[in-house]
Coordinates of C-alpha atoms and ligand atoms in Angstrom, one line a residue:
M1 CA 10.1 14.4 -9.6
N2 CA 8.5 15.0 -6.2
P3 CA 10.1 17.7 -3.9
V4 CA 11.8 15.2 -1.7
A5 CA 13.3 13.3 -4.6
E6 CA 14.3 16.6 -6.2
R7 CA 16.2 17.7 -3.1
T8 CA 17.9 14.4 -2.8
A9 CA 18.9 14.3 -6.5
L10 CA 20.6 17.7 -6.1
M11 CA 23.0 16.1 -3.7
S12 CA 23.6 13.0 -5.8
K13 CA 26.9 11.1 -6.4
V14 CA 27.3 8.0 -8.5
A15 CA 27.5 4.2 -7.6
K16 CA 29.1 1.8 -10.0
L17 CA 27.8 -1.6 -10.8
Q18 CA 29.8 -4.1 -12.7
I19 CA 28.0 -6.9 -14.6
G20 CA 30.5 -8.9 -16.6
D21 CA 32.7 -6.5 -18.5
E22 CA 30.1 -3.8 -18.4
T23 CA 30.2 -1.0 -15.8
L24 CA 27.0 0.8 -15.1
E25 CA 26.8 4.2 -13.3
L26 CA 23.8 4.5 -11.0
P27 CA 22.9 7.8 -9.3
L28 CA 23.6 7.6 -5.5
L29 CA 20.9 9.8 -3.9
V30 CA 21.3 11.2 -0.4
G31 CA 18.3 12.0 1.8
T32 CA 18.0 14.9 4.2
E33 CA 19.3 12.8 7.0
Q34 CA 22.2 11.6 4.9
E35 CA 20.7 8.2 4.1
Q36 CA 22.0 6.9 0.8
A37 CA 20.0 5.2 -1.9
I38 CA 21.2 3.8 -5.2
D39 CA 18.7 4.7 -7.9
I40 CA 18.1 1.6 -10.0
S41 CA 15.1 2.8 -11.9
K42 CA 17.0 2.4 -15.3
L43 CA 18.7 -0.9 -14.3
R44 CA 16.4 -3.3 -16.2
A45 CA 16.1 -1.1 -19.3
T46 CA 19.9 -0.8 -19.5
T47 CA 21.1 -4.3 -18.4
G48 CA 18.0 -6.6 -18.6
A49 CA 18.7 -7.5 -14.9
I50 CA 16.5 -6.8 -11.9
T51 CA 17.3 -6.7 -8.2
L52 CA 16.0 -9.5 -5.9
D53 CA 15.3 -8.6 -2.3
E54 CA 12.7 -10.8 -0.6
G55 CA 10.9 -8.9 2.2
Y56 CA 12.2 -5.6 0.8
V57 CA 14.9 -5.6 3.4
N58 CA 17.2 -3.4 1.3
T59 CA 14.7 -1.8 -1.0
G60 CA 13.4 1.7 -0.8
S61 CA 10.0 1.9 -2.5
V62 CA 9.7 5.6 -2.4
A63 CA 11.3 9.0 -1.4
S64 CA 9.1 10.2 1.5
G65 CA 9.0 13.3 3.7
V66 CA 6.6 12.0 6.3
T67 CA 8.6 10.1 8.9
F68 CA 12.2 9.5 9.7
L69 CA 13.5 6.6 11.7
N70 CA 17.0 5.4 12.4
G71 CA 16.9 1.9 13.8
E72 CA 20.5 1.8 14.9
E73 CA 20.1 4.9 17.1
G74 CA 16.5 4.4 18.1
I75 CA 15.3 7.7 16.5
L76 CA 11.7 8.3 15.4
R77 CA 10.5 11.7 14.1
Y78 CA 7.2 12.7 12.5
R79 CA 7.8 15.5 10.0
G80 CA 11.0 16.3 11.8
Y81 CA 9.6 16.4 15.3
P82 CA 11.0 13.8 17.8
I83 CA 8.4 11.3 19.0
E84 CA 9.3 12.1 22.6
Q85 CA 8.4 15.8 22.2
L86 CA 5.1 15.0 20.4
A87 CA 4.1 12.4 23.0
A88 CA 4.8 14.9 25.8
N89 CA 3.1 17.9 24.2
C90 CA 0.3 17.0 21.8
D91 CA -2.9 15.0 21.6
F92 CA -3.5 12.5 18.9
I93 CA -5.6 14.9 16.7
E94 CA -2.8 17.5 16.7
V95 CA -0.3 14.8 15.6
S96 CA -2.7 13.5 13.0
Y97 CA -2.9 17.0 11.5
L98 CA 0.9 17.3 11.5
L99 CA 1.3 13.9 9.7
I100 CA -1.3 14.5 7.1
Y101 CA -0.7 18.2 6.3
G102 CA 3.0 18.4 7.0
E103 CA 3.1 21.2 9.7
L104 CA 1.9 21.6 13.3
P105 CA -1.5 23.4 13.1
A106 CA -2.0 27.0 14.3
A107 CA -4.7 27.3 17.0
D108 CA -7.4 28.2 14.5
E109 CA -6.4 25.4 12.1
L110 CA -6.5 22.9 14.9
S111 CA -9.9 24.1 16.1
R112 CA -11.3 23.9 12.6
F113 CA -9.9 20.4 12.2
R114 CA -11.4 19.2 15.5
T115 CA -14.8 20.7 14.5
S116 CA -14.8 19.0 11.1
L117 CA -14.0 15.7 12.7
R118 CA -16.9 16.0 15.1
R119 CA -19.3 16.7 12.3
H120 CA -18.4 13.3 10.6
S121 CA -18.3 10.9 13.6
M122 CA -21.7 9.3 13.1
L123 CA -22.3 6.3 10.8
H124 CA -25.0 6.2 8.3
E125 CA -28.0 4.5 10.0
D126 CA -28.1 1.8 7.3
M127 CA -24.5 0.9 8.2
R128 CA -25.5 0.0 11.7
L129 CA -27.5 -2.9 10.1
F130 CA -24.3 -4.4 8.8
Y131 CA -23.5 -5.4 12.4
D132 CA -26.6 -7.6 12.6
G133 CA -25.1 -9.7 9.8
F134 CA -21.7 -10.4 11.4
P135 CA -21.4 -13.4 13.8
R136 CA -21.2 -12.3 17.4
D137 CA -17.7 -13.8 17.7
A138 CA -16.4 -12.1 14.5
H139 CA -12.9 -10.7 15.0
P140 CA -13.2 -6.9 15.2
M141 CA -10.4 -6.4 12.7
A142 CA -12.5 -8.3 10.1
I143 CA -15.5 -6.0 11.0
L144 CA -13.3 -2.9 10.8
S145 CA -11.9 -3.7 7.3
S146 CA -15.3 -4.7 6.0
V147 CA -17.1 -1.6 7.3
V148 CA -14.3 0.7 6.1
G149 CA -14.4 -0.9 2.7
A150 CA -18.2 -0.4 2.7
L151 CA -17.8 3.4 3.3
S152 CA -17.1 3.6 -0.4
T153 CA -20.7 2.4 -1.1
F154 CA -22.1 5.2 1.1
Y155 CA -19.9 8.0 0.0
Q156 CA -19.8 7.6 -3.8
D157 CA -19.5 11.4 -4.0
S158 CA -15.9 11.3 -2.7
L159 CA -14.1 8.4 -4.4
D160 CA -11.9 10.3 -6.9
P161 CA -8.3 10.3 -5.8
A162 CA -7.5 13.1 -8.2
D163 CA -10.0 15.6 -6.6
P164 CA -8.5 17.3 -3.6
D165 CA -11.9 18.2 -2.1
Q166 CA -13.1 14.6 -2.3
V167 CA -9.9 13.4 -0.8
E168 CA -10.2 15.9 2.0
I169 CA -13.7 14.9 3.0
S170 CA -12.8 11.2 2.8
I171 CA -9.8 11.9 5.2
L172 CA -12.2 13.6 7.7
R173 CA -14.8 10.8 7.4
L174 CA -12.2 8.1 8.0
I175 CA -10.6 9.7 11.1
A176 CA -14.0 10.6 12.5
K177 CA -15.7 7.3 11.9
L178 CA -13.1 4.8 12.6
P179 CA -13.5 4.9 16.4
T180 CA -17.3 4.6 15.9
I181 CA -16.9 1.6 13.7
A182 CA -14.5 0.1 16.2
A183 CA -16.6 0.7 19.3
Y184 CA -19.7 -0.7 17.5
A185 CA -17.7 -3.9 16.8
H186 CA -16.9 -4.2 20.5
K187 CA -20.5 -3.6 21.6
K188 CA -21.8 -6.1 19.1
S189 CA -19.4 -8.7 20.5
I190 CA -20.8 -8.3 24.0
G191 CA -24.4 -7.8 23.0
Q192 CA -24.8 -4.3 24.4
P193 CA -26.6 -1.4 22.7
F194 CA -24.4 0.9 20.5
N195 CA -23.5 4.4 21.8
Y196 CA -23.7 7.2 19.4
P197 CA -20.7 9.5 19.2
R198 CA -20.9 12.6 21.4
N199 CA -19.8 15.9 19.8
D200 CA -19.1 17.6 23.1
L201 CA -16.2 15.2 23.8
E202 CA -12.7 15.1 22.5
Y203 CA -11.6 12.2 20.3
C204 CA -10.2 9.8 22.9
D205 CA -12.9 10.7 25.5
N206 CA -15.6 10.0 22.9
F207 CA -14.1 6.7 22.0
L208 CA -14.0 5.6 25.6
Q209 CA -17.7 6.5 26.1
M210 CA -18.7 4.7 22.9
M211 CA -16.8 1.6 24.2
F212 CA -17.9 1.5 27.8
A213 CA -21.0 3.7 28.5
L214 CA -24.3 2.0 29.2
P215 CA -27.7 3.5 28.7
T216 CA -28.6 2.5 32.3
E217 CA -26.0 4.4 34.2
E218 CA -23.7 7.4 34.2
Y219 CA -20.3 6.8 32.7
E220 CA -17.4 8.8 34.1
I221 CA -14.5 9.3 31.6
D222 CA -11.2 8.6 33.4
P223 CA -8.6 11.3 32.5
D224 CA -5.7 8.9 33.2
F225 CA -7.2 6.5 30.6
V226 CA -7.7 9.4 28.1
E227 CA -4.0 10.4 28.6
A228 CA -2.7 6.9 28.1
L229 CA -4.9 6.3 25.1
N230 CA -3.7 9.6 23.4
L231 CA -0.2 8.5 24.0
L232 CA -0.6 5.1 22.6
L233 CA -2.3 6.4 19.5
I234 CA 0.5 9.0 19.0
V235 CA 3.3 6.5 19.2
H236 CA 1.5 4.2 16.7
A237 CA 0.6 7.1 14.3
D238 CA 3.2 6.4 11.7
H239 CA 6.3 4.3 11.0
E240 CA 7.3 5.0 7.4
Q241 CA 7.1 2.1 4.9
N242 CA 5.9 -0.7 7.2
C243 CA 3.8 -3.6 5.9
S244 CA 0.4 -1.9 6.3
T245 CA 1.5 1.5 5.1
S246 CA 3.2 -0.1 2.1
T247 CA -0.1 -2.0 1.4
V248 CA -2.1 1.3 1.5
R249 CA 0.3 2.8 -0.9
M250 CA 0.3 -0.3 -3.1
V251 CA -3.5 -0.5 -3.4
G252 CA -3.7 3.3 -3.7
S253 CA -1.2 3.3 -6.5
S254 CA -3.8 1.7 -8.8
D255 CA -6.0 4.7 -8.1
A256 CA -8.3 2.7 -5.9
N257 CA -10.3 5.0 -3.7
L258 CA -9.1 5.9 -0.2
F259 CA -11.6 3.7 1.7
A260 CA -10.5 0.7 -0.3
S261 CA -6.9 1.5 0.3
V262 CA -7.3 1.9 4.0
A263 CA -9.4 -1.3 4.3
A264 CA -6.5 -3.2 2.7
G265 CA -4.1 -1.6 5.2
I266 CA -6.3 -2.8 8.1
C267 CA -6.1 -6.4 6.7
A268 CA -2.3 -6.1 6.5
L269 CA -2.1 -4.8 10.0
W270 CA -4.1 -7.7 11.4
G271 CA -1.2 -10.2 11.0
P272 CA 0.6 -11.3 14.2
L273 CA 4.0 -10.3 12.7
H274 CA 2.7 -6.8 12.4
G275 CA -0.1 -5.1 14.3
G276 CA -1.5 -8.4 15.6
A277 CA 1.6 -8.7 17.8
N278 CA 0.0 -6.7 20.7
E279 CA -2.8 -9.2 21.0
A280 CA -0.4 -12.2 20.5
C281 CA 2.0 -10.7 23.1
V282 CA -0.7 -10.5 25.9
G283 CA -1.8 -14.0 24.9
M284 CA 1.7 -15.2 25.4
L285 CA 2.1 -13.4 28.7
E286 CA -1.2 -15.0 29.9
K287 CA 0.0 -18.4 28.8
I288 CA 3.3 -17.9 30.8
R289 CA 1.2 -16.9 33.9
E290 CA -1.0 -20.0 33.5
D291 CA 2.1 -22.1 33.1
G292 CA 3.5 -21.1 36.5
C293 CA 5.3 -17.9 35.4
N294 CA 8.2 -19.9 34.1
V295 CA 9.8 -17.2 32.0
K296 CA 13.0 -19.0 31.4
K297 CA 11.2 -21.9 29.7
Y298 CA 9.6 -19.5 27.2
V299 CA 12.9 -17.8 26.5
E300 CA 14.5 -21.2 25.8
M301 CA 11.5 -22.1 23.6
A302 CA 12.0 -18.9 21.5
K303 CA 15.7 -19.8 21.0
D304 CA 14.9 -23.3 19.8
K305 CA 14.7 -23.2 16.0
S306 CA 12.8 -26.5 15.8
N307 CA 10.0 -25.0 17.9
G308 CA 8.7 -22.2 15.8
F309 CA 7.7 -20.2 18.9
R310 CA 8.8 -16.5 19.0
L311 CA 8.7 -14.0 21.8
M312 CA 5.9 -11.8 20.7
G313 CA 6.6 -8.1 21.0
F314 CA 10.3 -8.8 20.6
G315 CA 12.4 -7.9 17.6
H316 CA 11.9 -5.4 14.8
R317 CA 12.9 -5.2 11.1
V318 CA 14.3 -1.7 11.5
Y319 CA 15.2 -1.2 15.2
K320 CA 18.4 -2.9 16.1
N321 CA 19.2 -1.0 19.3
F322 CA 15.9 -0.1 21.0
D323 CA 12.4 0.9 19.9
P324 CA 11.9 4.5 21.2
R325 CA 8.1 3.9 21.3
A326 CA 8.6 0.9 23.6
T327 CA 10.6 3.2 26.0
I328 CA 7.8 5.7 26.1
I329 CA 5.1 3.1 26.5
K330 CA 6.8 1.2 29.3
E331 CA 7.1 4.3 31.4
T332 CA 3.4 5.2 30.8
C333 CA 2.5 1.6 31.6
R334 CA 4.4 1.8 34.9
K335 CA 2.9 5.1 35.9
L336 CA -0.7 4.2 35.0
L337 CA -0.5 0.9 36.9
A338 CA 1.0 2.6 40.0
K339 CA -1.4 5.6 39.9
R340 CA -4.4 3.3 39.7
S341 CA -2.9 0.8 42.1
I342 CA -3.4 -1.9 39.5
D343 CA -1.5 -5.1 40.4
D344 CA -1.3 -6.9 37.0
P345 CA 0.8 -10.0 37.1
I346 CA 1.2 -9.8 33.4
F347 CA 3.2 -6.6 33.8
D348 CA 5.6 -8.3 36.2
I349 CA 6.0 -11.2 33.8
A350 CA 6.7 -8.8 30.9
Q351 CA 9.4 -7.1 32.9
E352 CA 11.0 -10.3 33.9
L353 CA 10.8 -11.6 30.4
E354 CA 12.4 -8.4 29.0
E355 CA 15.2 -8.6 31.5
T356 CA 15.9 -12.3 30.9
A357 CA 15.9 -11.9 27.1
L358 CA 18.0 -8.8 27.1
N359 CA 20.7 -10.6 29.1
D360 CA 20.6 -13.7 26.9
E361 CA 23.3 -14.2 24.2
Y362 CA 20.8 -15.3 21.6
F363 CA 18.8 -12.0 21.8
I364 CA 22.0 -9.8 22.2
E365 CA 23.6 -11.3 19.1
R366 CA 20.5 -10.8 17.0
K367 CA 19.8 -7.3 18.4
L368 CA 16.3 -8.3 19.5
Y369 CA 14.6 -5.7 21.8
P370 CA 11.1 -5.2 23.0
N371 CA 9.1 -3.4 20.3
V372 CA 6.1 -1.0 20.6
D373 CA 3.7 -4.0 21.2
F374 CA 5.5 -5.5 24.2
Y375 CA 3.8 -3.2 26.8
S376 CA 0.9 -1.6 24.8
G377 CA -1.4 -4.6 25.6
V378 CA -0.8 -4.2 29.3
I379 CA -2.0 -0.6 29.1
Y380 CA -5.0 -1.6 27.0
R381 CA -5.9 -4.2 29.7
A382 CA -5.6 -1.6 32.4
I383 CA -8.1 0.6 30.5
G384 CA -10.5 -2.3 30.2
I385 CA -10.1 -2.9 26.4
P386 CA -10.5 -6.6 25.5
M387 CA -7.6 -8.4 23.8
S388 CA -9.4 -8.8 20.5
M389 CA -9.6 -5.0 20.3
F390 CA -5.9 -4.3 20.7
T391 CA -5.0 -4.4 17.0
V392 CA -8.1 -2.3 16.3
L393 CA -6.6 0.4 18.6
F394 CA -3.4 0.1 16.6
A395 CA -5.4 0.7 13.4
I396 CA -7.1 3.8 14.8
G397 CA -3.6 5.1 15.8
R398 CA -2.0 4.2 12.4
L399 CA -4.7 5.8 10.3
P400 CA -3.2 9.3 10.0
G401 CA 0.1 7.7 8.9
W402 CA -1.7 5.7 6.2
L403 CA -3.6 8.9 5.1
A404 CA -0.4 11.0 5.0
H405 CA 1.4 8.4 2.8
W406 CA -1.6 7.9 0.5
K407 CA -1.8 11.7 0.1
E408 CA 1.9 12.1 -0.4
M409 CA 1.9 9.4 -3.1
H410 CA -1.1 11.0 -5.0
D411 CA 0.4 14.5 -4.7
S412 CA 3.6 13.3 -6.3
P413 CA 3.9 14.0 -10.0
T414 CA 6.1 10.9 -10.4
K415 CA 3.5 8.5 -9.0
R416 CA 3.3 5.2 -10.8
I417 CA 1.4 2.0 -10.2
C418 CA 3.4 -0.3 -7.9
R419 CA 4.2 -3.4 -9.8
P420 CA 7.3 -5.4 -8.6
R421 CA 9.2 -7.8 -10.8
Q422 CA 10.1 -11.4 -10.0
M423 CA 12.8 -13.9 -10.9
Y424 CA 10.9 -16.9 -12.4
T425 CA 12.0 -20.3 -11.0
G426 CA 9.2 -22.5 -12.3
A427 CA 9.1 -25.1 -15.1
T428 CA 10.3 -24.1 -18.5
Q429 CA 8.0 -24.5 -21.5
R430 CA 6.4 -27.9 -21.8
E431 CA 3.7 -29.5 -23.9
F432 CA 0.1 -29.7 -22.7
I433 CA -0.9 -33.3 -21.6
E434 CA -4.5 -34.4 -22.3
L435 CA -6.6 -35.2 -19.1
D436 CA -6.8 -38.9 -19.8
Q437 CA -3.1 -39.2 -20.3
R438 CA -2.0 -37.6 -16.9
Ligands
LIG1 N1 11.8 -14.4 19.1 C1 12.8 -15.2 18.9 N2 13.7 -15.1 17.8 C2 13.5 -14.0 17.0 C3 12.4 -13.1 17.2 C4 11.6 -13.3 18.3 N3 10.6 -12.5 18.6 N4 12.5 -12.2 16.3 C5 13.5 -12.5 15.5 N5 14.1 -13.6 15.9 C6 15.3 -14.3 15.3 C7 15.0 -15.0 14.1 O1 14.7 -16.4 14.4 C8 16.3 -14.9 13.3 O2 17.2 -15.8 13.9 P1 18.3 -16.5 12.9 O3 19.2 -15.4 12.4 O4 19.0 -17.4 13.8 O5 17.6 -17.2 11.8 C9 16.7 -13.5 13.6 O6 16.2 -13.2 15.0 C10 16.3 -12.4 12.7 O7 14.8 -12.5 12.6 P2 14.0 -12.2 11.2 O8 12.7 -13.0 11.3 O9 14.9 -12.5 10.1 O10 13.8 -10.7 11.3 P3 12.7 -9.9 10.5 O11 13.3 -8.5 10.4 O12 12.4 -10.6 9.2 O13 11.4 -9.9 11.4 C11 9.9 -9.4 13.1 C12 11.1 -8.9 12.3 C13 8.8 -9.9 12.2 C14 9.3 -8.2 13.9 C15 10.4 -10.5 14.1 O14 11.3 -10.0 15.0 C16 9.2 -11.1 14.8 O15 8.6 -12.1 14.4 N6 8.9 -10.6 16.1 C17 7.8 -11.1 16.8 C18 6.5 -10.5 16.3 C19 6.4 -9.1 16.7 O16 6.6 -8.6 17.8 N7 5.9 -8.2 15.7 C20 5.7 -6.8 15.9 C21 6.6 -6.0 15.1 S1 6.5 -4.3 15.5 C22 5.1 -3.8 14.6 O17 4.7 -4.3 13.7 C23 4.4 -2.7 15.2

């Protein structure tokens, strides 16, 4: 049993399940924040029945010590530290260390971590050639997952998930190289020369120079942009068992290597119901602007079930009160735009949309609030990051969370391959029909 499960089991009570005349006692585990979970691991072996829970709305796939969130109260903590405190006091690399290794780093540990990351920021020169093969209008998320998957072909020395040294070097390579892979995807899309990473710069500063510097002129890194970027990456860094993190765990559970697992996580994040919502949200705000800023029309459309349209950046599977990340981001967004005297009509539309929806019975009843993606795109726009790169930024932010969960899973002595069951509803047995008789 892993340490978290062991702790929870110590505090266990019993839940009773009645199937017909038979009563089954199931351990009721209690987490460190008093969350309760019924342990059904022996259910099928004892009763022959399985549980059915589409979308895993009620299903805990794991006992984890990485991130705690309480959707009813709007609480998010990485390794016990409130997101508000981390956002106010740390940079993204410090938070990454916390998530992956479990504790805030001491000064020398943090310095060693930063140095190690700097040493691994370049891509193998042959990898640059991949970019020649992608169409110029390829979506950068597709490039990101392809190139991350391809890291396993270049680093065959570090693919063994059971070897801690190989895992450690793969973690460093991934965090260090992901911004380089991402910035090259952007430069490719606009036909500009790629910028090598610069080891004299911090993580976010370096990313901005790789994204925006030109060989023809001096590029000045804007400290406001660096601050906003750090903050955005921190609030995206982990969110317990979300779709992409569960994907990374699922793929990793088969003992696939870390690069393959993370490439799969990037694909899961791409979807508009998950990480792709930031891009979809700005697209929606743009559309409202072009349509004469008629916010009410779009709120009505979102309520109309026959329409299929949803307010992007609104609603969350877990948060049913407010998303604490959205609160932090909205304030950063407001400050950044004010400080830089940026008058972005999209921000005004977003605020009006938020206010209209939050006062509308449909959204109140369903507890739908702006999520992390509602304002993040407005900040990315202010920094000059193109819309197609928004979800890529989310991936860079989420990477330490994926790594922390992958590592936690592999460090657990109770790790098993993830393999859900199903309830079969197809045809029962029937006889094969020859082709000429169908
Ligand atoms: N606009 C309008 N109605 C909505 C919205 C929305 N954005 N979100 C949910 N609803 C409605 C649903 O139609 C449903 O109504 P009903 O009960 O009358 O059928 C009800 O609210 C519950 O919605 P579900 O889809 O069942 O909630 P679920 O937990 O499965 O989905 C999700 C959560 C995917 C985030 C959903 O709210 C959504 O599609 N939001 C828009 C996309 C988005 O912003 N995604 C980013 C999520 S955050 C992240 O990944 C970082």
